[in-house]
């Protein structure tokens, strides 16, 4: 069997910066309240009419990743697109990327695993590469949260957390050395599905328009999150799946050079860092700037960390995520 290797990374976030002070003008909140609970200072939001969408941002991130990998769109054999906020209910964002980038009639697979979406997508790409079926796979995580959030006081516990953006990775066949993806580990526990969920529309049909046509008190169109419940489960599952990945490869926490956790909440990342006894140089966080971008958070963070020179050849890089479903997973990479 072959091994798979990340050969290109890219990310894109909208230009529109939304600070905590900006949100305080829309709802009863303030900068101190948000930072204390989430660590977030600002996030990026699409401006309606600015030309961005979930798929468009995915394309912008992908173009950067392809350039870094020294590949063209015609070199890509498959697209794996992770998002919870597709431009339409169906078809998914993968085929939109295929069309926008002028690719051949390659397969486009959409992954709907929310915060764990990119980890799941990387696992899928890894298997297709390992079996020899494909040589270069484009893996994308992209989210447009801002179109479907409740920007009133009623929704402040959720709406202050999320931001928009996209990240992409080119995963390629590796035949030269022992670097690349060592293993991936995936889990789910559907009995907690209602603790973090959205039962409503896509971002193409905006929530305020729906409510105007169909006003009601109990609104299922906005995301719901039982924050404390999610937090308690996240810190357990994060640690478990990181250890699982390390043990599967005969490694220990001491071998980690860089942990890229899903940017759910800075407090969760800090708790995991302390639990694993990792230094600040061993964990990369950027939720302070972008908020929680769900499926896009790991590829954005991975791209930023790599471009900042924080990851070098030979480093052991661990990707780990936990989110709605509940689903969680890890990917162990030798850079």
Coordinates of C-alpha atoms in Angstrom, one line a residue, residues 13-165:
X13 CA -11.2 34.3 5.3
X14 CA -13.5 37.2 4.4
X15 CA -12.2 40.7 4.7
X16 CA -15.0 41.8 6.9
X17 CA -13.8 41.8 10.6
X18 CA -16.5 41.6 13.2
X19 CA -15.2 42.5 16.7
X20 CA -16.8 41.7 20.1
X21 CA -17.6 45.4 20.3
X22 CA -19.5 45.2 17.0
X23 CA -21.6 42.4 18.4
X24 CA -22.3 44.3 21.5
X25 CA -24.2 46.8 19.4
X26 CA -26.6 44.1 18.2
X27 CA -27.1 42.1 21.4
X28 CA -26.7 42.4 25.2
X29 CA -23.0 41.3 25.4
X30 CA -19.6 42.8 25.7
X31 CA -15.9 42.1 24.9
X32 CA -15.0 40.9 28.4
X33 CA -18.0 38.5 28.6
X34 CA -17.1 36.9 25.2
X35 CA -13.4 36.7 25.8
X36 CA -13.8 35.2 29.3
X37 CA -16.0 32.4 28.0
X38 CA -14.5 31.7 24.6
X39 CA -11.2 33.5 24.2
X40 CA -12.5 35.0 21.0
X41 CA -11.7 38.7 20.2
X42 CA -13.0 38.9 16.6
X43 CA -14.2 36.8 13.7
X44 CA -14.8 37.2 9.9
X45 CA -18.2 37.3 8.4
X46 CA -19.3 37.3 4.8
X47 CA -21.0 40.5 3.7
X48 CA -24.1 39.7 1.7
X49 CA -23.3 40.6 -1.9
X50 CA -19.5 40.4 -1.5
X51 CA -19.3 37.4 -3.9
X52 CA -18.3 34.9 -1.2
X53 CA -20.1 31.7 -0.4
X54 CA -19.1 28.4 1.2
X55 CA -18.1 27.0 -2.1
X56 CA -16.4 30.2 -3.4
X57 CA -14.3 30.4 -0.2
X58 CA -13.4 26.8 -0.7
X59 CA -12.2 27.5 -4.2
X60 CA -10.1 30.5 -3.0
X61 CA -8.4 28.3 -0.3
X62 CA -7.9 25.5 -2.8
X63 CA -6.2 27.7 -5.3
X64 CA -3.6 28.6 -2.8
X65 CA -3.1 24.9 -1.7
X66 CA -2.8 23.8 -5.4
X67 CA -0.1 26.5 -6.0
X68 CA 1.9 25.3 -3.0
X69 CA 1.6 21.7 -4.2
X70 CA 2.8 22.8 -7.6
X71 CA -0.3 21.2 -9.2
X72 CA -3.1 22.3 -11.5
X73 CA -6.9 21.6 -11.1
X74 CA -6.5 18.9 -13.8
X75 CA -4.0 17.1 -11.5
X76 CA -6.7 16.5 -8.9
X77 CA -8.4 13.1 -8.9
X78 CA -11.0 13.7 -6.3
X79 CA -12.6 16.4 -4.1
X80 CA -13.7 15.8 -0.5
X81 CA -15.6 18.8 0.7
X82 CA -16.5 19.2 4.5
X83 CA -19.1 21.7 5.6
X84 CA -22.3 22.1 7.6
X85 CA -23.3 25.2 5.7
X86 CA -23.5 24.3 2.0
X87 CA -24.7 26.9 -0.5
X88 CA -27.7 24.8 -1.2
X89 CA -29.5 21.9 0.5
X90 CA -28.4 19.9 -2.5
X91 CA -26.3 19.4 -4.5
X92 CA -23.3 19.7 -2.2
X93 CA -20.3 22.1 -2.4
X94 CA -18.0 19.5 -3.9
X95 CA -19.5 19.7 -7.3
X96 CA -19.6 23.5 -7.2
X97 CA -15.8 23.5 -6.6
X98 CA -15.4 21.0 -9.4
X99 CA -17.3 23.3 -11.8
X100 CA -15.7 26.6 -10.6
X101 CA -12.2 25.3 -10.9
X102 CA -12.8 23.8 -14.3
X103 CA -11.8 20.3 -13.3
X104 CA -12.3 17.0 -15.1
X105 CA -15.4 14.9 -14.2
X106 CA -13.7 13.7 -11.1
X107 CA -15.7 12.4 -8.0
X108 CA -16.8 15.0 -5.5
X109 CA -17.7 13.7 -2.0
X110 CA -19.4 15.9 0.6
X111 CA -18.7 15.2 4.3
X112 CA -21.3 16.4 6.8
X113 CA -19.6 15.9 10.1
X114 CA -19.6 19.5 11.4
X115 CA -16.6 20.3 13.6
X116 CA -15.0 16.9 12.9
X117 CA -15.6 17.3 9.2
X118 CA -12.1 18.0 8.1
X119 CA -10.6 15.2 10.2
X120 CA -13.2 12.8 8.7
X121 CA -12.5 14.1 5.2
X122 CA -8.7 13.7 5.6
X123 CA -9.3 10.1 6.7
X124 CA -11.4 9.4 3.6
X125 CA -8.7 11.0 1.4
X126 CA -6.0 8.9 3.1
X127 CA -7.8 5.7 2.4
X128 CA -8.3 6.4 -1.3
X129 CA -4.6 7.3 -1.6
X130 CA -3.4 4.3 0.4
X131 CA -5.3 1.8 -1.8
X132 CA -3.8 3.3 -4.9
X133 CA -7.1 4.4 -6.4
X134 CA -6.2 8.1 -6.6
X135 CA -3.0 10.1 -6.6
X136 CA -4.0 13.6 -5.6
X137 CA -7.0 14.5 -3.6
X138 CA -8.3 18.0 -2.7
X139 CA -9.7 18.2 0.9
X140 CA -11.6 21.3 1.8
X141 CA -13.3 22.6 4.9
X142 CA -15.4 25.7 4.4
X143 CA -18.2 27.4 6.4
X144 CA -20.6 30.3 6.1
X145 CA -22.0 30.5 9.5
X146 CA -23.0 34.2 9.6
X147 CA -25.9 33.7 7.2
X148 CA -27.8 31.6 9.8
X149 CA -27.0 33.0 13.2
X150 CA -29.3 34.8 15.7
X151 CA -27.8 38.2 16.2
X152 CA -30.1 39.2 19.0
X153 CA -29.6 38.7 22.8
X154 CA -31.6 35.5 22.5
X155 CA -28.8 33.9 20.5
X156 CA -25.8 35.4 22.0
X157 CA -24.4 32.2 23.7
X158 CA -24.0 30.7 20.2
X159 CA -23.7 33.6 17.7
X160 CA -20.6 35.2 19.3
X161 CA -18.7 32.0 18.8
X162 CA -18.9 31.3 15.0
X163 CA -17.1 32.8 12.0
X164 CA -16.7 32.2 8.3
X165 CA -13.8 30.9 6.3

